[in-house]
Coordinates of C-alpha atoms in Angstrom, one line a residue:
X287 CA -5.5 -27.0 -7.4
X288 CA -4.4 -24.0 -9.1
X289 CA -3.8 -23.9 -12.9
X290 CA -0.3 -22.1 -13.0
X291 CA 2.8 -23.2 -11.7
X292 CA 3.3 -20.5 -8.5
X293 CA 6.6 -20.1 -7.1
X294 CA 6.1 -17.1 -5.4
X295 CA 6.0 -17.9 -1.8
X296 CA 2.9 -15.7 -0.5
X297 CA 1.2 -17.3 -3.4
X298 CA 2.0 -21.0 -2.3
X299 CA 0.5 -20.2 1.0
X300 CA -3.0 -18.4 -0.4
X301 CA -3.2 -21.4 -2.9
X302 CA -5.7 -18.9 -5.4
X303 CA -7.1 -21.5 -8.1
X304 CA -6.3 -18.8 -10.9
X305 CA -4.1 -16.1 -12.0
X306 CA -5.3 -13.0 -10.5
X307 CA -6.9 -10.8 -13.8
X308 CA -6.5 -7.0 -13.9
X309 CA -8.2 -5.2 -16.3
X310 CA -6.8 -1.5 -17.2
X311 CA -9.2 0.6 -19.0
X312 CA -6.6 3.6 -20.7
X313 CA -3.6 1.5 -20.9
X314 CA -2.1 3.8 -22.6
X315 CA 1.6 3.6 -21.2
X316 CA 2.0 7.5 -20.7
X317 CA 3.1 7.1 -16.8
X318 CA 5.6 5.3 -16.1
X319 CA 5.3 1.2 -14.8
X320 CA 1.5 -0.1 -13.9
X321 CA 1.2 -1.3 -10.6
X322 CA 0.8 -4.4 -11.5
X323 CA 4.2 -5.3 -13.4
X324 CA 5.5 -7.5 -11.1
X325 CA 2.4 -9.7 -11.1
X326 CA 2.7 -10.1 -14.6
X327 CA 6.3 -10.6 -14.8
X328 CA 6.3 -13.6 -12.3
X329 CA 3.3 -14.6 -14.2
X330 CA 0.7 -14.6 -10.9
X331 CA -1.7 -11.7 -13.2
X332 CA -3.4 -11.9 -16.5
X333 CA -4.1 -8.3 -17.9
X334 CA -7.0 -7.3 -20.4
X335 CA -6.2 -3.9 -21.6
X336 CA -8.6 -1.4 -23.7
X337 CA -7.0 1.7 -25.6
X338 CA -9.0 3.2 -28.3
X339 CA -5.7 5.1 -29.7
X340 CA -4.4 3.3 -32.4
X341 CA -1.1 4.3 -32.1
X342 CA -1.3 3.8 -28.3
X343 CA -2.7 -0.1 -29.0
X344 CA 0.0 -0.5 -31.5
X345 CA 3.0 0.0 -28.7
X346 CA 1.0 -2.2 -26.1
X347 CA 0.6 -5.1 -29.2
X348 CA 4.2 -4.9 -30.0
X349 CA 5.6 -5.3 -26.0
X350 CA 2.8 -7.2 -24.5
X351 CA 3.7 -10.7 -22.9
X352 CA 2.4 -14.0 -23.1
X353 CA -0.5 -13.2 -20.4
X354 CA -2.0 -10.0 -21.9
X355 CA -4.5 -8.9 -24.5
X356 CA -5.4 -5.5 -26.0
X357 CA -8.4 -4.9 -27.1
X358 CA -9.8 -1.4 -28.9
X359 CA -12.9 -0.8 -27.6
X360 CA -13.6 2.8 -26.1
X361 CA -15.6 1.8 -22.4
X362 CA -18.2 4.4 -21.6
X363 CA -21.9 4.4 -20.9
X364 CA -23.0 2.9 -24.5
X365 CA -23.2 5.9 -26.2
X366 CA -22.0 7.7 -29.1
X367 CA -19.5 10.0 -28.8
X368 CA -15.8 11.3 -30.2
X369 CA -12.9 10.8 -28.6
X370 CA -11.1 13.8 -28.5
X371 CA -7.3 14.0 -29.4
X372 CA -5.1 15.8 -28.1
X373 CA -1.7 17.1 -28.9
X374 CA -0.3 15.3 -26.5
X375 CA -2.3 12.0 -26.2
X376 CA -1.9 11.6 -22.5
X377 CA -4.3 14.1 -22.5
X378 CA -6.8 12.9 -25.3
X379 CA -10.4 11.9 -23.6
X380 CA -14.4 11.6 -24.6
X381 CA -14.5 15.2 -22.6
X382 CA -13.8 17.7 -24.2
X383 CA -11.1 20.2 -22.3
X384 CA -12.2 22.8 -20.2
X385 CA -10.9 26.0 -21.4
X386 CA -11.7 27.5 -18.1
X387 CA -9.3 25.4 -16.1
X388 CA -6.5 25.7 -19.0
X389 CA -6.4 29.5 -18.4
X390 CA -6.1 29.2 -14.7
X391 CA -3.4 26.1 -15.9
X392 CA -1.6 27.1 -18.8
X393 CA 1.3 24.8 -18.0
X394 CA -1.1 22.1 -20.2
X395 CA -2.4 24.5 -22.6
X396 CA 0.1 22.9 -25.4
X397 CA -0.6 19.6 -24.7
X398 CA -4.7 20.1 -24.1
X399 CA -5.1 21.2 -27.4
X400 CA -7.7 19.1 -29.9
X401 CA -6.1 18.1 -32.9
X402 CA -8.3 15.8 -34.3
X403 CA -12.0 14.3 -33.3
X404 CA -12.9 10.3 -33.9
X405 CA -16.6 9.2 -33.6
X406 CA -16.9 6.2 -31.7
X407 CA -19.1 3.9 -30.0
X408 CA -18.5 3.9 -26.6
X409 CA -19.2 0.0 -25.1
X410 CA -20.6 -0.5 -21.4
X411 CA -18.2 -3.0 -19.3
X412 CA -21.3 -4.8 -18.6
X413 CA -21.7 -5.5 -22.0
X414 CA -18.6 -7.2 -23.0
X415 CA -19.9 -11.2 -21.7
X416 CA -16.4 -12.1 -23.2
X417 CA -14.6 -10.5 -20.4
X418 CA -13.3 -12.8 -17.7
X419 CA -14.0 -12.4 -13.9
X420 CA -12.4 -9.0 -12.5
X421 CA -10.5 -8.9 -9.5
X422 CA -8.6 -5.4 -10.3
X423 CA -9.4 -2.3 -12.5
X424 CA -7.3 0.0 -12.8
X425 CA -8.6 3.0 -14.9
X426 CA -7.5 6.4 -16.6
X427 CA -9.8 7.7 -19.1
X428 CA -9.3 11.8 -18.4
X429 CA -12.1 12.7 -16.7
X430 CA -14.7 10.5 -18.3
X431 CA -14.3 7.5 -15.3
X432 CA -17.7 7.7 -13.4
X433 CA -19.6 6.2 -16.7
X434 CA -16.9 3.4 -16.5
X435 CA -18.1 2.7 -12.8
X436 CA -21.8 3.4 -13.5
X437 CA -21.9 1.0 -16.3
X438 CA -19.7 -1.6 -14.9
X439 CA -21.2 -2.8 -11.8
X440 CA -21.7 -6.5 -12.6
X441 CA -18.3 -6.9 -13.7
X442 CA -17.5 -5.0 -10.7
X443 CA -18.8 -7.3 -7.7
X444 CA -16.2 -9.6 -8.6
X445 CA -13.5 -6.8 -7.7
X446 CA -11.5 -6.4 -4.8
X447 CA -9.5 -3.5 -5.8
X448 CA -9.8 -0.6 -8.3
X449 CA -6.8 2.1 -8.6
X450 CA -8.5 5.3 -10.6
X451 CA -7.4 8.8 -11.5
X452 CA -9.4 11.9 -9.7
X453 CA -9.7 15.4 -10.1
X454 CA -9.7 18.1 -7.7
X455 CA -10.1 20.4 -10.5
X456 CA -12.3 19.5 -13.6
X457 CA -10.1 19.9 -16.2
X458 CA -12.6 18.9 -19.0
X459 CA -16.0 19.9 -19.6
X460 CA -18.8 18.1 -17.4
X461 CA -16.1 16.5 -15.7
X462 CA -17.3 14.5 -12.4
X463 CA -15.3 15.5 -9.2
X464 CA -14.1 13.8 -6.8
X465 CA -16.7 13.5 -4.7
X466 CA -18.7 11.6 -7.1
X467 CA -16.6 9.2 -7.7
X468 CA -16.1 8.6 -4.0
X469 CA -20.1 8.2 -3.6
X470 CA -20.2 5.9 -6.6
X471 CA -17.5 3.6 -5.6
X472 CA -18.3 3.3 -1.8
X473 CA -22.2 2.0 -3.3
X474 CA -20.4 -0.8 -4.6
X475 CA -18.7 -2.0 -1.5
X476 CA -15.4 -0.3 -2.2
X477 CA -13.4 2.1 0.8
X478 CA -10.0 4.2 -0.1
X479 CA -7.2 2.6 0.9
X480 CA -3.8 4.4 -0.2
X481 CA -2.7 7.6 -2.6
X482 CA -0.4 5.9 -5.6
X483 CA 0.7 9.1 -6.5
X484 CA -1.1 13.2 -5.7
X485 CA -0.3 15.8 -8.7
X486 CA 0.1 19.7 -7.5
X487 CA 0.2 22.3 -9.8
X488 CA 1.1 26.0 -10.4
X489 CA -1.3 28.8 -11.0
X490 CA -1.0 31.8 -13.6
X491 CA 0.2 33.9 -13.6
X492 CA 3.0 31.4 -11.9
X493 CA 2.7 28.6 -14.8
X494 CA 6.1 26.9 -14.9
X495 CA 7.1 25.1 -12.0
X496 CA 11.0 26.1 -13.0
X497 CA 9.9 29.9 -12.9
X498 CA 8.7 30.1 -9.4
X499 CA 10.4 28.8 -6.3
X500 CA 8.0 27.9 -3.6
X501 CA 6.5 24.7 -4.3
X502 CA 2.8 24.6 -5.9
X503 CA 0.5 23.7 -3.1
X504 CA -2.8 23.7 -5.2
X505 CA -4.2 20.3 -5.4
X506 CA -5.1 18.9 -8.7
X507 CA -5.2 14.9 -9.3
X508 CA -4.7 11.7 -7.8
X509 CA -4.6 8.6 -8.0
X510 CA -6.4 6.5 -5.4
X511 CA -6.9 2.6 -4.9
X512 CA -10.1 1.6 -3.6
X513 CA -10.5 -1.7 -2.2
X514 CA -13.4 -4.2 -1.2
X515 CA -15.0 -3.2 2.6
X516 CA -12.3 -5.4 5.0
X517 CA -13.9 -3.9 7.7
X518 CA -17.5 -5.5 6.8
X519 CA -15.9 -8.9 4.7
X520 CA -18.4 -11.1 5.2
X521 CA -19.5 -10.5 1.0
X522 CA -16.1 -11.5 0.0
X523 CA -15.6 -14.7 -0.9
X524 CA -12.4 -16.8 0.1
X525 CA -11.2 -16.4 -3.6
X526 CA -11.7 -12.3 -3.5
X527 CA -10.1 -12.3 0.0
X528 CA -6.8 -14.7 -1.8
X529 CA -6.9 -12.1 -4.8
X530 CA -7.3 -9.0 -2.5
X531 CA -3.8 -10.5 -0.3
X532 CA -2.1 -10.7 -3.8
X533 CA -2.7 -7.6 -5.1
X534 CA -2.3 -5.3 -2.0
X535 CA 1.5 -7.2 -1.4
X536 CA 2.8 -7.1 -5.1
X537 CA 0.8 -3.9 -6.5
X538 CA 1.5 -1.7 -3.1
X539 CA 3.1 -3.4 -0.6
X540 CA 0.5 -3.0 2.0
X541 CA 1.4 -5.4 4.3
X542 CA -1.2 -4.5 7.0
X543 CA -4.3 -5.2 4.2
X544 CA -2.3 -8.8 3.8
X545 CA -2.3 -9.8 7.3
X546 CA -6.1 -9.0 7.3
X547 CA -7.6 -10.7 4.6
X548 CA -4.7 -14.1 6.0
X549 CA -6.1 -13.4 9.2
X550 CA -10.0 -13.7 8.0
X551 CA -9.0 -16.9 6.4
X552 CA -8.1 -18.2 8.9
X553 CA -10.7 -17.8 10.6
X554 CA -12.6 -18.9 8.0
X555 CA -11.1 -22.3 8.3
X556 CA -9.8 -21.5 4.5
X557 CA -6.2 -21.7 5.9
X558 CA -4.4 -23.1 8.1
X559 CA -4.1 -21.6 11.5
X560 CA -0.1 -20.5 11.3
X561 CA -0.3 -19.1 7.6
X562 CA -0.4 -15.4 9.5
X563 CA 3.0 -16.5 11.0
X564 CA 4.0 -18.1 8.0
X565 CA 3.8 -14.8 6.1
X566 CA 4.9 -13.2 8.9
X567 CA 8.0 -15.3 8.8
X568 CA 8.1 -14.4 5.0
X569 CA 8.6 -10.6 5.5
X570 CA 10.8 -11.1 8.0
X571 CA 13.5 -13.1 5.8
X572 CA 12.5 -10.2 3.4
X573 CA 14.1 -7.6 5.3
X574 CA 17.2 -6.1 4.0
X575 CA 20.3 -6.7 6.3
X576 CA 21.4 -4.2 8.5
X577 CA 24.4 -5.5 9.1
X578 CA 27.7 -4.2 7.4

């Protein structure tokens, strides 16, 4: 039986034995709402955050809720290194910024700049025994996440879903691309599965999006969500598949990844054989009204 009361409805139906846990790695709450809000609101999520900024940890202490912890710790590859902070600390990283790019850039060139340097200890996620099962990571460590991945992949296997920020353009020194990341993630069994958001920006000498009409076409970061292979499932376990349903309705509404991972349990025998029409039934008394 599961260990939380679980009122919400898709929930009852998957009948997961535990809260889903997300683990965000540069919580830092620069961006708007996470993903995973709602999760944590209707208490289905547990969240373990790390943020090395103080004054960044301080704001997540003071709001968190009753199913999250913060913890300090700087996740890298093991190593020493500084965290470098910037004037604006959305932009702070263990890269350093790439002056290169800022020139081509200059729209960040103000809020790129170092204003201060803290030697740290970087810890591998591998490393931290403490840490519960994963079933979600969602990262943003400027530039610095392929270590995270590199260094993480037993914590890893247990995930179903990891939502990261790319680059098209390094913006800090030594920066991975893309393309790396890609490679590194789809070794671990993970496939894209939807943009959450894709950042343009203006060129010099064009640097201020108010200055120049036509809309900036240049492509410079994203963020993606990865999820585990549901084309090739047969790794996932009945729990993975229960945490993958959860997380791709509540976190971004993908409806179609849902029926997938109900259908394959189904199959499985892990549920019964109308839970597809079920949740189907559930989306459909979801629908707004289009009557007047």
């Amino acid at each position: 039986m599961p260990d939380y009361a679980m009122t919400a409805p898709l929930v009852e139906l998957l009948g997961p034995v535990r809260r889903t846990h997300i683990v965000d790695i540069g919580a830092n709450p620069i961006d708007g709402e996470p993903p995973y809000k709602s999760m944590l609101a209707a208490g289905l999520a547990r969240l373990t955050g790390f943020e090395p900024q103080a004054e960044a940890l301080a704001r997540l202490e003071a709001t968190k809720g009753p199913n999250e912890s913060y913890l300090p710790h700087a996740i890298g590859d093991g190593s020493e290194a500084y965290l470098n902070l910037c004037a604006y600390s959305g932009w702070s990283s263990l890269l350093t910024p790439r002056q290169a790019a800022l020139e081509v850039f200059s729209y960040f060139k103000p809020n790129a700049e170092v204003i201060g340097r803290i030697p740290v200890r970087t810890t591998r996620l591998d490393d931290l025994s403490v840490l519960p099962e994963i079933d979600m990571l969602k990262i943003d460590v400027q530039g610095a996440e392929l270590a995270v991945f590199q260094n993480g992949r037993e914590k890893l296997r247990s995930a179903v879903a990891v939502q990261t920020e790319i680059s098209f353009i390094a913006l800090y020194e030594n920066q991975p691309g893309f393309g790396e990341i890609d490679i590194e993630l789809r070794s671990q069994g993970f496939v894209p599965h939807c943009f959450k958001a894709v950042k343009f920006s203006p060129m010099a000498p064009y640097v201020r999006p108010e200055s120049w009409t036509p809309a900036a076409n240049q492509l410079l970061e994203a963020d993606i969500v990865y999820v585990r292979d549901f084309v090739d499932p047969d790794a996932m376990t009945d729990e993975q598949l229960k945490h993958l349903c959860l997380l791709a309705q509540y976190c971004y509404g993908s409806i179609e990844l849902c029926g997938r991972c109900i259908d394959l349990l189904c199959r499985r025998g892990a549920l019964p054989q109308d839970a597809l029409a079920r949740y189907t039934a559930l989306l459909e008394a979801a629908r707004p009204s289009t009557t007047a």
